[in-house]
Amino acid sequence: MEHSSKFQTLVAAAKQRVPQTNVGEVQKMMAAGEPFHFVDVREESEWRNGCLPKAIHLGKGVIERDIVQAIPDTDAKIVLYCGGGSRSTLAAENLIKMGYKNVWSMEGGFRGW
């Protein structure tokens, strides 16, 4: 999917503030049994068509509203993913603004898995 230059600029700026990880690192964390919350921020329709192992769904449109109930510990490690890594970066930035201290966006997202 080709994104607009304005969207790409927004995401590039957010990536300067949001820690990034990648598919390989997340797979290693899973294999090692490292504790973390794996959150799919894609649309409900995308989630219904498939998701990654051990993921929960908190769509980008509701994550700020629902995160405190789903993951109340602001120190917990949270890895967000979307289709490729842009929406998850934007969602992670908001969680950081809300006081979550260990939030990551997975570059490559669902398509890279």
Short mmCIF file of C-alpha atoms in Angstrom, two decimals:
data_model
loop_
_atom_site.label_atom_id
_atom_site.label_comp_id
_atom_site.label_asym_id
_atom_site.label_seq_id
_atom_site.Cartn_x
_atom_site.Cartn_y
_atom_site.Cartn_z
CA MET A 1 0.00 0.00 0.00
CA GLU A 2 1.32 3.44 -0.95
CA HIS A 3 0.97 5.94 1.89
CA SER A 4 0.77 9.70 1.45
CA SER A 5 3.88 11.75 2.08
CA LYS A 6 2.14 13.52 4.99
CA PHE A 7 1.42 10.18 6.67
CA GLN A 8 4.99 9.01 6.04
CA THR A 9 6.33 12.23 7.59
CA LEU A 10 4.11 11.77 10.64
CA VAL A 11 5.26 8.16 11.11
CA ALA A 12 8.95 9.03 10.55
CA ALA A 13 8.74 11.68 13.28
CA ALA A 14 7.03 9.24 15.67
CA LYS A 15 9.71 6.61 14.99
CA GLN A 16 12.25 9.06 16.45
CA ARG A 17 10.37 8.88 19.77
CA VAL A 18 9.08 5.29 19.84
CA PRO A 19 11.34 2.28 20.42
CA GLN A 20 11.28 -0.09 17.46
CA THR A 21 11.76 -3.85 17.40
CA ASN A 22 11.41 -6.32 14.56
CA VAL A 23 9.79 -9.64 13.77
CA GLY A 24 12.93 -11.67 14.47
CA GLU A 25 13.44 -10.09 17.90
CA VAL A 26 9.81 -10.67 18.88
CA GLN A 27 10.03 -14.30 17.78
CA LYS A 28 13.18 -14.69 19.91
CA MET A 29 11.40 -13.15 22.92
CA MET A 30 8.52 -15.60 22.46
CA ALA A 31 10.84 -18.59 22.10
CA ALA A 32 12.71 -17.55 25.26
CA GLY A 33 9.44 -17.18 27.18
CA GLU A 34 10.10 -13.51 27.86
CA PRO A 35 7.01 -11.92 29.40
CA PHE A 36 5.38 -9.20 27.32
CA HIS A 37 1.99 -8.16 26.01
CA PHE A 38 1.61 -8.58 22.24
CA VAL A 39 -1.05 -6.22 20.92
CA ASP A 40 -2.57 -6.13 17.44
CA VAL A 41 -3.74 -2.58 16.68
CA ARG A 42 -5.16 -3.32 13.23
CA GLU A 43 -8.81 -2.92 12.32
CA GLU A 44 -11.34 -5.48 13.55
CA SER A 45 -11.77 -6.83 10.01
CA GLU A 46 -8.01 -7.39 9.68
CA TRP A 47 -7.93 -9.16 13.07
CA ARG A 48 -10.78 -11.47 12.05
CA ASN A 49 -8.83 -12.50 8.94
CA GLY A 50 -5.85 -13.62 11.02
CA CYS A 51 -3.59 -12.61 13.87
CA LEU A 52 -0.19 -13.47 15.28
CA PRO A 53 0.42 -15.99 18.07
CA LYS A 54 -0.43 -14.88 21.62
CA ALA A 55 -1.71 -11.48 20.45
CA ILE A 56 -4.63 -9.60 21.92
CA HIS A 57 -6.63 -7.10 19.89
CA LEU A 58 -6.87 -3.44 20.85
CA GLY A 59 -7.52 -1.58 17.62
CA LYS A 60 -5.83 1.76 17.00
CA GLY A 61 -9.20 3.46 17.21
CA VAL A 62 -9.82 2.33 20.81
CA ILE A 63 -6.45 1.47 22.34
CA GLU A 64 -6.11 4.71 24.32
CA ARG A 65 -9.58 4.18 25.76
CA ASP A 66 -9.15 0.49 26.61
CA ILE A 67 -5.46 0.04 27.45
CA VAL A 68 -5.72 0.78 31.17
CA GLN A 69 -8.31 -1.94 31.67
CA ALA A 70 -6.48 -4.45 29.44
CA ILE A 71 -2.94 -3.72 30.69
CA PRO A 72 -3.02 -1.63 33.89
CA ASP A 73 0.71 -2.01 34.64
CA THR A 74 2.45 0.99 33.06
CA ASP A 75 5.83 -0.74 33.50
CA ALA A 76 4.83 -3.88 31.58
CA LYS A 77 6.56 -4.59 28.29
CA ILE A 78 4.14 -4.06 25.42
CA VAL A 79 4.86 -4.79 21.76
CA LEU A 80 2.35 -3.38 19.27
CA TYR A 81 1.97 -4.50 15.67
CA CYS A 82 -0.16 -3.56 12.69
CA GLY A 83 0.13 -4.46 9.02
CA GLY A 84 3.62 -3.05 8.53
CA GLY A 85 4.67 -0.92 11.49
CA SER A 86 3.24 2.54 10.90
CA ARG A 87 -0.04 2.43 12.82
CA SER A 88 1.62 0.55 15.66
CA THR A 89 4.22 3.31 15.94
CA LEU A 90 1.52 5.97 16.14
CA ALA A 91 -0.43 3.98 18.73
CA ALA A 92 2.72 3.34 20.78
CA GLU A 93 3.47 7.05 20.83
CA ASN A 94 0.12 7.72 22.47
CA LEU A 95 0.65 4.98 25.07
CA ILE A 96 3.98 6.56 25.95
CA LYS A 97 2.21 9.90 26.36
CA MET A 98 -0.23 8.12 28.71
CA GLY A 99 2.65 7.01 30.94
CA TYR A 100 3.46 3.54 29.63
CA LYS A 101 7.22 3.16 29.96
CA ASN A 102 8.12 0.01 27.99
CA VAL A 103 6.19 0.21 24.71
CA TRP A 104 7.62 -0.98 21.39
CA SER A 105 6.42 -1.02 17.80
CA MET A 106 7.22 -4.07 15.68
CA GLU A 107 8.59 -3.06 12.31
CA GLY A 108 7.36 -5.26 9.49
CA GLY A 109 4.13 -6.03 11.33
CA PHE A 110 1.73 -8.77 10.33
CA ARG A 111 3.01 -8.84 6.75
CA GLY A 112 6.61 -9.26 7.91
CA TRP A 113 5.79 -12.14 10.21
#
